[in-house]
Tab-separated table of C-alpha atoms in Angstrom:
chain	number	residue	atom	x	y	z
A	1	MET	CA	18.607	37.817	11.660
A	2	ASN	CA	21.032	35.082	12.731
A	3	LEU	CA	24.370	36.689	13.648
A	4	ASN	CA	26.084	33.305	13.283
A	5	GLN	CA	25.515	33.611	9.529
A	6	ILE	CA	27.336	36.964	9.381
A	7	ASP	CA	31.038	36.790	8.508
A	8	ALA	CA	31.931	40.483	8.165
A	9	PHE	CA	30.952	43.761	9.824
A	10	TYR	CA	31.330	47.354	8.663
A	11	PHE	CA	30.891	50.045	11.354
A	12	LEU	CA	29.954	53.615	10.418
A	13	GLY	CA	31.238	55.648	13.357
A	14	ILE	CA	33.460	52.882	14.749
A	15	GLY	CA	35.324	55.288	17.045
A	16	GLY	CA	32.286	55.936	19.250
A	17	ILE	CA	32.549	54.436	22.719
A	18	GLY	CA	29.517	52.195	22.215
A	19	MET	CA	30.298	51.262	18.613
A	20	SER	CA	33.906	50.362	19.391
A	21	SER	CA	32.939	47.876	22.116
A	22	LEU	CA	30.676	46.073	19.625
A	23	ALA	CA	33.433	46.099	17.001
A	24	ARG	CA	35.845	44.600	19.545
A	25	TYR	CA	33.326	41.905	20.448
A	26	PHE	CA	32.869	40.711	16.869
A	27	HIS	CA	36.616	40.922	16.214
A	28	TYR	CA	37.254	38.694	19.234
A	29	MET	CA	34.586	36.332	17.903
A	30	GLY	CA	36.754	35.833	14.817
A	31	LYS	CA	34.710	37.988	12.424
A	32	LYS	CA	36.096	40.363	9.797
A	33	VAL	CA	35.651	43.906	11.161
A	34	TYR	CA	36.193	47.151	9.225
A	35	GLY	CA	34.965	50.644	9.959
A	36	TYR	CA	34.881	54.349	9.251
A	37	ASP	CA	35.384	57.252	11.604
A	38	ARG	CA	35.854	60.960	11.095
A	39	TYR	CA	38.908	61.344	13.318
A	40	LYS	CA	41.902	59.251	14.295
A	41	THR	CA	41.776	59.124	18.104
A	42	PHE	CA	43.386	57.236	20.961
A	43	LEU	CA	40.506	54.749	20.776
A	44	THR	CA	40.640	54.194	17.011
A	45	LYS	CA	44.409	53.748	17.177
A	46	LYS	CA	43.906	51.006	19.779
A	47	LEU	CA	41.320	49.299	17.568
A	48	GLU	CA	43.774	49.370	14.671
A	49	LYS	CA	46.491	47.845	16.860
A	50	GLU	CA	44.054	45.062	17.735
A	51	GLY	CA	43.694	44.254	14.023
A	52	ILE	CA	40.597	46.227	12.994
A	53	PHE	CA	40.901	48.174	9.726
A	54	ILE	CA	39.616	51.781	9.892
A	55	ASN	CA	39.370	54.422	7.165
A	56	TYR	CA	39.044	58.149	7.903
A	57	GLN	CA	37.859	59.528	4.554
A	58	ASP	CA	34.206	59.991	3.644
A	59	ASN	CA	34.809	58.388	0.289
A	60	ILE	CA	32.766	55.509	-1.173
A	61	GLU	CA	35.969	54.003	-2.624
A	62	MET	CA	36.982	53.223	0.974
A	63	VAL	CA	33.893	51.037	1.495
A	64	PRO	CA	34.821	47.334	1.047
A	65	GLU	CA	33.136	45.442	-1.794
A	66	TRP	CA	31.816	42.780	0.561
A	67	ILE	CA	29.205	45.177	2.010
A	68	HIS	CA	26.997	43.941	-0.881
A	69	SER	CA	27.001	40.423	0.574
A	70	GLN	CA	24.154	38.907	2.591
A	71	ARG	CA	26.869	37.676	4.973
A	72	CYS	CA	27.878	41.249	5.857
A	73	LEU	CA	26.195	43.448	8.452
A	74	ILE	CA	26.556	47.228	8.400
A	75	VAL	CA	26.252	48.787	11.857
A	76	TYR	CA	25.641	52.518	12.106
A	77	THR	CA	25.230	55.176	14.750
A	78	PRO	CA	22.320	57.659	14.551
A	79	ALA	CA	24.963	60.407	14.838
A	80	ILE	CA	25.992	59.792	11.195
A	81	PRO	CA	24.634	62.771	9.163
A	82	SER	CA	22.223	62.134	6.285
A	83	THR	CA	24.652	63.861	3.896
A	84	HIS	CA	27.471	61.399	4.606
A	85	LYS	CA	28.650	59.905	1.286
A	86	GLN	CA	29.441	56.436	2.615
A	87	TRP	CA	26.101	56.325	4.424
A	88	ILE	CA	24.175	57.310	1.261
A	89	PHE	CA	26.041	54.615	-0.699
A	90	ILE	CA	25.511	51.934	1.959
A	91	LYS	CA	21.773	52.651	2.270
A	92	LYS	CA	21.493	52.104	-1.484
A	93	TYR	CA	23.679	49.012	-1.889
A	94	GLY	CA	24.098	47.383	1.520
A	95	LYS	CA	22.091	44.207	2.161
A	96	ASN	CA	21.923	44.172	5.971
A	97	ILE	CA	21.895	47.473	7.868
A	98	LYS	CA	21.174	47.914	11.568
A	99	LYS	CA	21.630	50.448	14.366
A	100	ARG	CA	24.061	49.632	17.121
A	101	SER	CA	21.144	49.209	19.544
A	102	GLN	CA	19.433	46.691	17.239
A	103	VAL	CA	22.626	44.640	17.081
A	104	LEU	CA	22.915	44.687	20.890
A	105	ALA	CA	19.345	43.380	21.038
A	106	LEU	CA	20.206	40.544	18.635
A	107	ILE	CA	23.258	39.564	20.684
A	108	THR	CA	21.342	39.487	23.977
A	109	GLU	CA	17.878	38.248	22.956
A	110	ASN	CA	18.357	34.589	23.971
A	111	LYS	CA	20.774	35.196	26.849
A	112	ILE	CA	20.525	36.607	30.359
A	113	CYS	CA	20.697	40.363	29.864
A	114	ILE	CA	21.338	43.003	32.518
A	115	ALA	CA	20.688	46.533	31.222
A	116	ILE	CA	21.774	49.658	33.117
A	117	GLY	CA	19.783	52.777	32.155
A	118	GLY	CA	19.611	56.348	33.411
A	119	THR	CA	20.740	59.759	32.210
A	120	HIS	CA	23.703	59.741	34.637
A	121	GLY	CA	25.660	56.918	36.226
A	122	LYS	CA	25.269	54.154	33.639
A	123	THR	CA	28.960	53.698	32.969
A	124	THR	CA	30.183	53.675	36.578
A	125	THR	CA	27.425	51.235	37.578
A	126	SER	CA	28.058	48.962	34.567
A	127	ALA	CA	31.847	49.003	34.925
A	128	LEU	CA	31.744	48.049	38.617
A	129	LEU	CA	29.049	45.401	38.106
A	130	GLY	CA	30.960	43.919	35.162
A	131	HIS	CA	34.123	43.877	37.286
A	132	ILE	CA	32.316	42.057	40.118
A	133	LEU	CA	30.790	39.482	37.746
A	134	TYR	CA	34.149	38.868	36.056
A	135	ASN	CA	36.024	38.495	39.366
A	136	SER	CA	33.352	36.101	40.598
A	137	GLY	CA	33.974	33.759	37.665
A	138	LYS	CA	30.720	34.494	35.852
A	139	LYS	CA	30.715	33.895	32.095
A	140	VAL	CA	29.959	37.514	31.305
A	141	THR	CA	30.379	39.902	28.407
A	142	ALA	CA	29.999	43.569	29.373
A	143	PHE	CA	29.663	46.399	26.853
A	144	LEU	CA	30.745	49.583	28.642
A	145	GLY	CA	30.250	53.272	27.828
A	146	GLY	CA	33.762	54.099	29.008
A	147	ILE	CA	37.238	52.621	29.296
A	148	SER	CA	37.610	50.506	32.427
A	149	GLU	CA	40.884	51.214	34.235
A	150	ASN	CA	40.979	47.559	35.365
A	151	TYR	CA	40.707	46.117	31.853
A	152	GLN	CA	41.915	49.078	29.740
A	153	SER	CA	38.956	48.428	27.485
A	154	ASN	CA	35.258	49.143	27.058
A	155	LEU	CA	34.632	45.427	26.672
A	156	ILE	CA	34.882	42.803	29.425
A	157	LEU	CA	34.851	39.367	27.807
A	158	ASN	CA	34.705	36.179	29.867
A	159	GLY	CA	31.938	34.131	28.260
A	160	THR	CA	28.441	34.578	26.873
A	161	GLU	CA	26.008	33.309	29.515
A	162	ILE	CA	25.349	36.824	30.870
A	163	PHE	CA	25.411	40.055	28.855
A	164	LEU	CA	25.713	43.380	30.648
A	165	VAL	CA	24.841	46.415	28.539
A	166	GLU	CA	24.248	50.122	28.960
A	167	ALA	CA	20.677	51.018	28.008
A	168	ASP	CA	21.133	54.250	26.046
A	169	GLU	CA	18.003	56.406	25.935
A	170	PHE	CA	19.260	58.577	23.035
A	171	ASP	CA	17.138	58.062	19.908
A	172	HIS	CA	15.006	55.589	21.972
A	173	SER	CA	17.787	53.052	21.425
A	174	PHE	CA	17.140	51.149	24.676
A	175	LEU	CA	13.635	50.176	23.583
A	176	TYR	CA	15.107	47.453	21.350
A	177	LEU	CA	16.333	45.636	24.463
A	178	SER	CA	14.351	43.096	26.503
A	179	PRO	CA	16.454	42.647	29.650
A	180	ASN	CA	15.989	40.167	32.476
A	181	ILE	CA	17.290	42.686	35.008
A	182	ALA	CA	17.216	46.440	34.472
A	183	CYS	CA	18.383	49.376	36.532
A	184	ILE	CA	17.401	53.040	36.233
A	185	THR	CA	20.017	55.194	37.932
A	186	SER	CA	18.628	58.681	37.216
A	187	LEU	CA	15.861	60.473	35.332
A	188	ASP	CA	17.217	63.967	34.704
A	189	GLN	CA	16.133	65.449	31.408
A	190	ASP	CA	18.736	65.184	28.666
A	191	HIS	CA	19.019	64.500	24.916
A	192	ILE	CA	16.706	67.380	24.129
A	193	ASP	CA	16.685	66.488	20.431
A	194	THR	CA	15.029	63.163	21.345
A	195	TYR	CA	13.049	64.273	24.424
A	196	PRO	CA	12.005	67.947	24.172
A	197	LYS	CA	9.932	67.493	27.364
A	198	LYS	CA	10.707	65.452	30.459
A	199	LYS	CA	7.326	63.697	30.145
A	200	SER	CA	8.506	62.094	26.915
A	201	LEU	CA	11.673	60.853	28.661
A	202	ILE	CA	9.638	59.352	31.517
A	203	LYS	CA	7.282	57.639	29.055
A	204	ALA	CA	10.240	56.093	27.271
A	205	TYR	CA	11.626	54.768	30.569
A	206	ILE	CA	8.225	53.315	31.478
A	207	LYS	CA	8.195	51.484	28.125
A	208	PHE	CA	11.711	50.271	28.867
A	209	SER	CA	10.696	48.977	32.315
A	210	ASN	CA	7.754	47.109	30.737
A	211	LYS	CA	10.110	45.136	28.499
A	212	LEU	CA	11.517	43.051	31.359
A	213	LYS	CA	11.389	39.295	30.807
A	214	ASN	CA	11.782	36.087	32.823
A	215	PRO	CA	13.835	34.691	34.418
A	216	TYR	CA	14.370	37.356	37.104
A	217	LYS	CA	12.175	40.128	35.598
A	218	LYS	CA	13.461	42.672	38.136
A	219	LEU	CA	13.795	46.454	37.984
A	220	PHE	CA	16.277	48.212	40.278
A	221	LEU	CA	15.180	51.785	40.973
A	222	CYS	CA	17.004	54.560	42.790
A	223	LYS	CA	14.691	55.673	45.602
A	224	GLU	CA	15.830	59.303	45.240
A	225	GLU	CA	14.551	59.444	41.654
A	226	TYR	CA	10.907	60.193	40.903
A	227	PHE	CA	9.493	57.337	38.818
A	228	PRO	CA	5.708	57.800	38.476
A	229	TYR	CA	4.916	54.192	37.723
A	230	SER	CA	4.249	51.405	40.168
A	231	ASN	CA	6.084	48.214	39.247
A	232	LYS	CA	5.574	45.048	41.271
A	233	ASN	CA	8.968	43.831	40.078
A	234	ALA	CA	10.831	46.840	41.514
A	235	ILE	CA	13.700	46.580	43.981
A	236	TYR	CA	14.702	49.912	45.536
A	237	TYR	CA	18.183	51.094	46.421
A	238	SER	CA	19.208	54.347	48.036
A	239	VAL	CA	21.847	56.473	49.707
A	240	GLY	CA	20.559	57.595	53.092
A	241	LYS	CA	16.956	56.414	52.774
A	242	ILE	CA	16.029	52.930	53.918
A	243	GLY	CA	15.234	50.680	50.951
A	244	ASN	CA	15.683	47.052	49.933
A	245	TYR	CA	19.360	47.974	49.607
A	246	TYR	CA	20.905	51.190	50.901
A	247	SER	CA	24.140	52.894	51.898
A	248	ASN	CA	24.686	55.281	54.819
A	249	CYS	CA	27.136	56.242	57.584
A	250	ILE	CA	29.360	58.139	55.135
A	251	SER	CA	32.666	59.400	56.513
A	252	ILE	CA	35.321	61.417	54.677
A	253	LYS	CA	38.984	61.213	55.672
A	254	GLY	CA	41.018	63.488	53.420
A	255	ASP	CA	39.986	62.543	49.899
A	256	LYS	CA	38.906	59.017	50.953
A	257	TRP	CA	35.206	58.194	51.422
A	258	TYR	CA	33.879	55.310	53.544
A	259	PHE	CA	30.337	53.971	53.897
A	260	ASP	CA	28.150	51.142	55.228
A	261	PHE	CA	26.098	49.036	52.813
A	262	HIS	CA	22.872	47.308	53.892
A	263	THR	CA	21.413	44.220	52.206
A	264	PRO	CA	18.036	42.745	53.239
A	265	LYS	CA	19.967	40.354	55.518
A	266	GLU	CA	23.162	42.070	56.730
A	267	THR	CA	25.290	45.207	56.934
A	268	TRP	CA	28.746	45.542	55.396
A	269	LYS	CA	30.694	48.014	57.495
A	270	SER	CA	33.171	50.710	56.491
A	271	LEU	CA	33.621	50.007	52.776
A	272	LEU	CA	36.008	52.235	50.811
A	273	LEU	CA	34.287	54.129	48.002
A	274	PRO	CA	36.562	53.723	44.940
A	275	ILE	CA	35.493	57.046	43.370
A	276	PRO	CA	34.546	59.940	45.718
A	277	GLY	CA	31.155	61.654	45.599
A	278	LEU	CA	27.544	61.012	46.619
A	279	HIS	CA	26.612	60.471	42.964
A	280	ASN	CA	29.249	57.760	42.695
A	281	LEU	CA	28.037	56.188	45.944
A	282	LYS	CA	24.560	55.862	44.369
A	283	ASN	CA	26.062	54.044	41.392
A	284	VAL	CA	28.175	51.799	43.590
A	285	THR	CA	25.109	51.003	45.717
A	286	ALA	CA	23.216	49.933	42.575
A	287	ALA	CA	26.043	47.634	41.448
A	288	LEU	CA	26.379	46.090	44.923
A	289	ALA	CA	22.591	45.592	45.136
A	290	ILE	CA	22.376	43.756	41.803
A	291	SER	CA	25.409	41.639	42.703
A	292	ASP	CA	23.898	40.598	46.037
A	293	TYR	CA	20.527	39.877	44.378
A	294	LEU	CA	22.358	37.519	41.986
A	295	LYS	CA	23.697	35.701	45.074
A	296	ILE	CA	27.328	36.459	44.376
A	297	ASP	CA	29.478	35.664	47.404
A	298	SER	CA	29.761	38.744	49.624
A	299	GLU	CA	33.527	38.345	50.024
A	300	ASN	CA	33.962	38.346	46.249
A	301	ILE	CA	31.820	41.482	45.966
A	302	ARG	CA	33.772	43.337	48.656
A	303	LYS	CA	37.126	42.263	47.216
A	304	SER	CA	36.066	43.402	43.736
A	305	LEU	CA	34.938	46.761	45.111
A	306	PHE	CA	38.297	47.248	46.828
A	307	LEU	CA	40.173	46.396	43.594
A	308	PHE	CA	37.999	48.571	41.348
A	309	LYS	CA	40.119	51.284	39.705
A	310	GLY	CA	37.312	53.263	38.082
A	311	ILE	CA	36.751	54.458	34.517
A	312	LYS	CA	38.800	56.781	32.366
A	313	ARG	CA	37.414	60.328	32.391
A	314	ARG	CA	35.289	59.724	35.504
A	315	TYR	CA	37.012	61.654	38.295
A	316	SER	CA	40.396	60.632	36.872
A	317	ILE	CA	43.251	62.069	38.944
A	318	HIS	CA	46.162	62.688	36.563
A	319	TYR	CA	48.446	64.731	38.796
A	320	GLN	CA	48.686	65.299	42.538
A	321	SER	CA	51.412	67.061	44.504
A	322	LYS	CA	51.518	69.374	47.503
A	323	LYS	CA	51.020	72.339	45.182
A	324	LYS	CA	48.615	71.204	42.456
A	325	ILE	CA	45.946	68.606	41.703
A	326	TYR	CA	44.627	67.829	38.207
A	327	ILE	CA	41.363	65.900	37.697
A	328	ASP	CA	39.596	65.113	34.418
A	329	ASP	CA	35.881	64.287	34.236
A	330	TYR	CA	33.332	63.515	31.524
A	331	ALA	CA	30.592	65.653	33.161
A	332	HIS	CA	28.526	67.361	30.434
A	333	HIS	CA	25.183	68.021	32.183
A	334	PRO	CA	24.548	70.637	34.916
A	335	THR	CA	23.648	67.935	37.448
A	336	GLU	CA	26.931	66.139	36.773
A	337	ILE	CA	28.956	69.349	37.034
A	338	ASN	CA	27.262	70.223	40.349
A	339	ALA	CA	28.083	66.762	41.692
A	340	LEU	CA	31.704	66.997	40.529
A	341	ILE	CA	32.363	70.423	42.055
A	342	SER	CA	30.589	69.461	45.285
A	343	THR	CA	32.815	66.373	45.560
A	344	ILE	CA	35.974	68.419	44.963
A	345	ARG	CA	34.928	70.927	47.657
A	346	LYS	CA	34.429	68.091	50.157
A	347	CYS	CA	37.701	66.355	49.294
A	348	PHE	CA	39.819	69.510	49.038
A	349	PRO	CA	38.189	72.206	51.176
A	350	SER	CA	39.555	75.759	50.925
A	351	LYS	CA	41.461	75.047	47.705
A	352	LYS	CA	40.937	77.302	44.661
A	353	ILE	CA	39.437	75.502	41.681
A	354	LEU	CA	40.043	76.319	38.024
A	355	GLY	CA	37.595	74.611	35.685
A	356	ILE	CA	38.060	74.232	31.926
A	357	PHE	CA	34.662	73.332	30.459
A	358	GLN	CA	33.763	72.363	26.909
A	359	PRO	CA	29.967	72.484	26.356
A	360	HIS	CA	28.681	69.502	24.358
A	361	LEU	CA	25.895	70.034	21.776
A	362	PHE	CA	24.210	73.314	20.883
A	363	SER	CA	20.757	71.953	21.820
A	364	ARG	CA	21.921	70.892	25.301
A	365	THR	CA	23.681	74.238	25.869
A	366	LYS	CA	20.569	76.168	24.808
A	367	PHE	CA	18.160	74.144	26.935
A	368	PHE	CA	20.321	74.136	30.082
A	369	GLU	CA	21.998	77.532	29.637
A	370	LYS	CA	20.812	78.953	32.975
A	371	LYS	CA	21.559	75.717	34.838
A	372	PHE	CA	25.021	75.489	33.281
A	373	ALA	CA	25.664	79.065	34.403
A	374	LYS	CA	24.572	78.271	37.987
A	375	SER	CA	26.760	75.175	38.201
A	376	LEU	CA	29.853	76.819	36.691
A	377	GLU	CA	29.529	79.785	39.088
A	378	LYS	CA	30.653	77.415	41.852
A	379	LEU	CA	34.190	77.413	40.444
A	380	ASP	CA	36.771	80.026	41.445
A	381	PHE	CA	38.079	80.425	37.894
A	382	LEU	CA	36.566	79.337	34.583
A	383	ILE	CA	37.892	78.847	31.075
A	384	LEU	CA	35.139	78.065	28.570
A	385	LEU	CA	35.950	76.346	25.289
A	386	ASP	CA	33.834	76.601	22.150
A	387	ILE	CA	30.770	74.338	22.032
A	388	TYR	CA	31.589	70.864	20.717
A	389	PRO	CA	28.948	70.311	17.992
A	390	ALA	CA	29.141	66.486	17.677
A	391	ARG	CA	26.180	65.614	15.419
A	392	GLU	CA	24.618	69.126	15.418
A	393	PHE	CA	24.743	72.341	13.429
A	394	PRO	CA	25.095	75.718	15.204
A	395	ILE	CA	22.005	77.399	16.696
A	396	GLU	CA	21.751	81.159	16.244
A	397	GLY	CA	22.460	83.068	19.465
A	398	ILE	CA	23.927	80.032	21.275
A	399	SER	CA	27.660	80.060	21.891
A	400	SER	CA	30.191	79.842	24.691
A	401	ASN	CA	30.256	83.644	24.759
A	402	SER	CA	26.484	83.805	25.330
A	403	LEU	CA	26.868	81.242	28.143
A	404	LEU	CA	29.751	83.215	29.673
A	405	GLU	CA	27.575	86.337	29.920
A	406	LYS	CA	25.080	84.480	32.120
A	407	ILE	CA	27.704	83.222	34.583
A	408	LYS	CA	27.804	85.433	37.697
A	409	MET	CA	31.523	85.554	38.283
A	410	ASN	CA	34.089	88.347	38.347
A	411	SER	CA	34.941	89.079	34.717
A	412	LYS	CA	38.650	88.688	35.531
A	413	ASN	CA	38.006	85.087	36.606
A	414	LYS	CA	36.133	83.854	33.515
A	415	GLU	CA	36.936	83.786	29.811
A	416	VAL	CA	36.398	81.946	26.531
A	417	THR	CA	39.343	80.569	24.620
A	418	SER	CA	40.258	77.958	22.028
A	419	LEU	CA	41.579	74.470	22.691
A	420	SER	CA	44.991	75.453	21.318
A	421	ARG	CA	45.436	78.357	23.783
A	422	VAL	CA	44.467	76.574	27.019
A	423	LEU	CA	48.011	75.932	28.281
A	424	GLU	CA	48.882	79.573	27.769
A	425	LYS	CA	45.833	80.574	29.844
A	426	ILE	CA	46.195	78.172	32.781
A	427	GLY	CA	49.805	79.246	33.307
A	428	LYS	CA	48.500	82.659	34.368
A	429	LYS	CA	45.926	81.372	36.903
A	430	ASN	CA	46.462	81.057	40.657
A	431	PHE	CA	44.699	77.728	41.222
A	432	ASP	CA	45.157	74.699	43.478
A	433	VAL	CA	42.870	72.222	41.712
A	434	LEU	CA	42.544	72.059	37.926
A	435	LEU	CA	39.536	70.382	36.305
A	436	THR	CA	38.944	69.542	32.657
A	437	ILE	CA	35.229	68.932	32.173
A	438	GLY	CA	33.213	67.824	29.148
A	439	ALA	CA	32.311	65.087	26.678
A	440	GLY	CA	33.805	66.412	23.429
A	441	ASN	CA	37.478	66.424	22.422
A	442	ILE	CA	38.625	68.176	25.599
A	443	ASP	CA	40.347	64.889	26.477
A	444	THR	CA	43.081	65.848	23.974
A	445	LEU	CA	44.273	68.331	26.632
A	446	ILE	CA	45.040	65.652	29.224
A	447	PHE	CA	48.540	64.738	28.073
A	448	PRO	CA	49.727	68.338	27.394
A	449	ILE	CA	48.417	69.507	30.784
A	450	LYS	CA	50.089	66.602	32.618
A	451	LYS	CA	53.344	67.271	30.795
A	452	TRP	CA	53.181	70.970	31.727
A	453	LEU	CA	52.426	70.218	35.391
A	454	TYR	CA	55.251	67.688	35.755
A	455	LYS	CA	57.695	70.059	34.083
A	456	LYS	CA	56.702	73.030	36.264
A	457	TYR	CA	56.003	71.338	39.624
A	458	GLY	CA	57.811	68.008	39.377
C-alpha cells in the first residue's frame, strides 16, 4: 500500500497512546483524520482541539461515509472487541483496514528506523533518544508511548529522514517492523494473553532481532537481561557491568542521582540523572549509547540530557512540601512496582509511603498475583482499587480482594476501595509520601489529589 494515495484515516481506538500519536502524525501531514474512542479523556480532548474529529458512541451512523473509499485507511487496535458494532460494520464495508503496527511498518519501511523494544523502559528510552535527536537537528519523527514533558505530546516531529518507534510486543505487533537499529531494554514476562510462557516471549524477541536491516543493522542489548541468542550485530550496554557502553559511580544527594557514563572512547563524569532510579539509569544509558553510536556530538547529548524533563506518569512529582510528597507512576508490573518503591526508599529514607494501586488486566493480576503481593508489601500503607479490565472480561476468583488477602501487611494498613472514595480514604492516613500507581484510569485521581494537598498543606 502507498500511503501517499490515502487521503483520509479513521482510527478505531484513537484515544490509545500509540494510536493517538499516529493520528497526530497524519493530521500534521495534512490528511483528514477521524476516530472513535470509548471515553472522552484528557488525550482525546487535546486531539479534538488540534482539529481531529472524534465520536464516542458505538453506533455505525457515526462512521463517515468515506470509509468505503479506496483512498481511506481504517486503523484499528487489537484491543477493540469483536462485538463492537463499528468494527463489525467496518470489516464488512471498509476497503483498506490495517493494525496500528502495520501502518507503522508502512511509514518506516523505506526510511531509517530505530525501534525500542522491551517489556519495561521503552517509553523513557524512546522519549530521551527522540529529545536528543531533535535537539541535535536531526530530521526525526518519534512515536512515543507516553506524553513527553518537553513537547507535551506523544509525537516529536522534525522531519522524516529518521523514524523512532516503540516496538510493542503485544499481539506480536513489533514483528511487522524491520528496523535499522533496535534496542531490547528488558525481557520480563508480560502480556500473558499473547505469551502464556516466557519461552514464547523470548522466541518473539529473537524473531524481532533477526529483522534488522542495513544500513547499521545493530542491536543494542542490556547486559543485565538474559538473551539466549548470539547476535554478531549486538552492542551491549549496562549499569555497573563493563560493556561497550556502561554507567557506574552512582551517587545520591537527596533526591538527585548522579552517574558516570562510559563510551568506547571516553568517560562523561558526574551526569545528572533526570528521573531517579536504577531502572531509569538503564534506560538513559541505552539512549546515550545509541546517540553516541550515531555520532551525535557529545556536548549536544549532554545538554539534551540535562534539559530532559521526563514523561508524564513516569515518576511524575505533582506535589512536594516539607510535610507531603505526591508522585504518580505508570508502573503496572511487579518488577516496575519494585523498582518504583526501591527508588522512593532511596530518595526519601525513613518516610512513610502510602500507595494507591490499580491492577491492570485480570490475566496479568492472576498470573503475577504472588509477585504483586510481594511488591506491594514493601509499602507502609496500601489502598487497592478494583482491577481495570481494559480489553478483558472478569476471571472467576480474581479480584482486588483476592489480591489483598495475599498481601502480608497489617489489616489496618491495607484496604480495597473504589475510585470515587479515594480522597476520603487518604485523608485518614498518616503518610509522608503518596503514590498513585497503575496503567488504567487511575490518572483521573491526579488533579483531585493535587487540589486536596494544596488546600490542606499549601
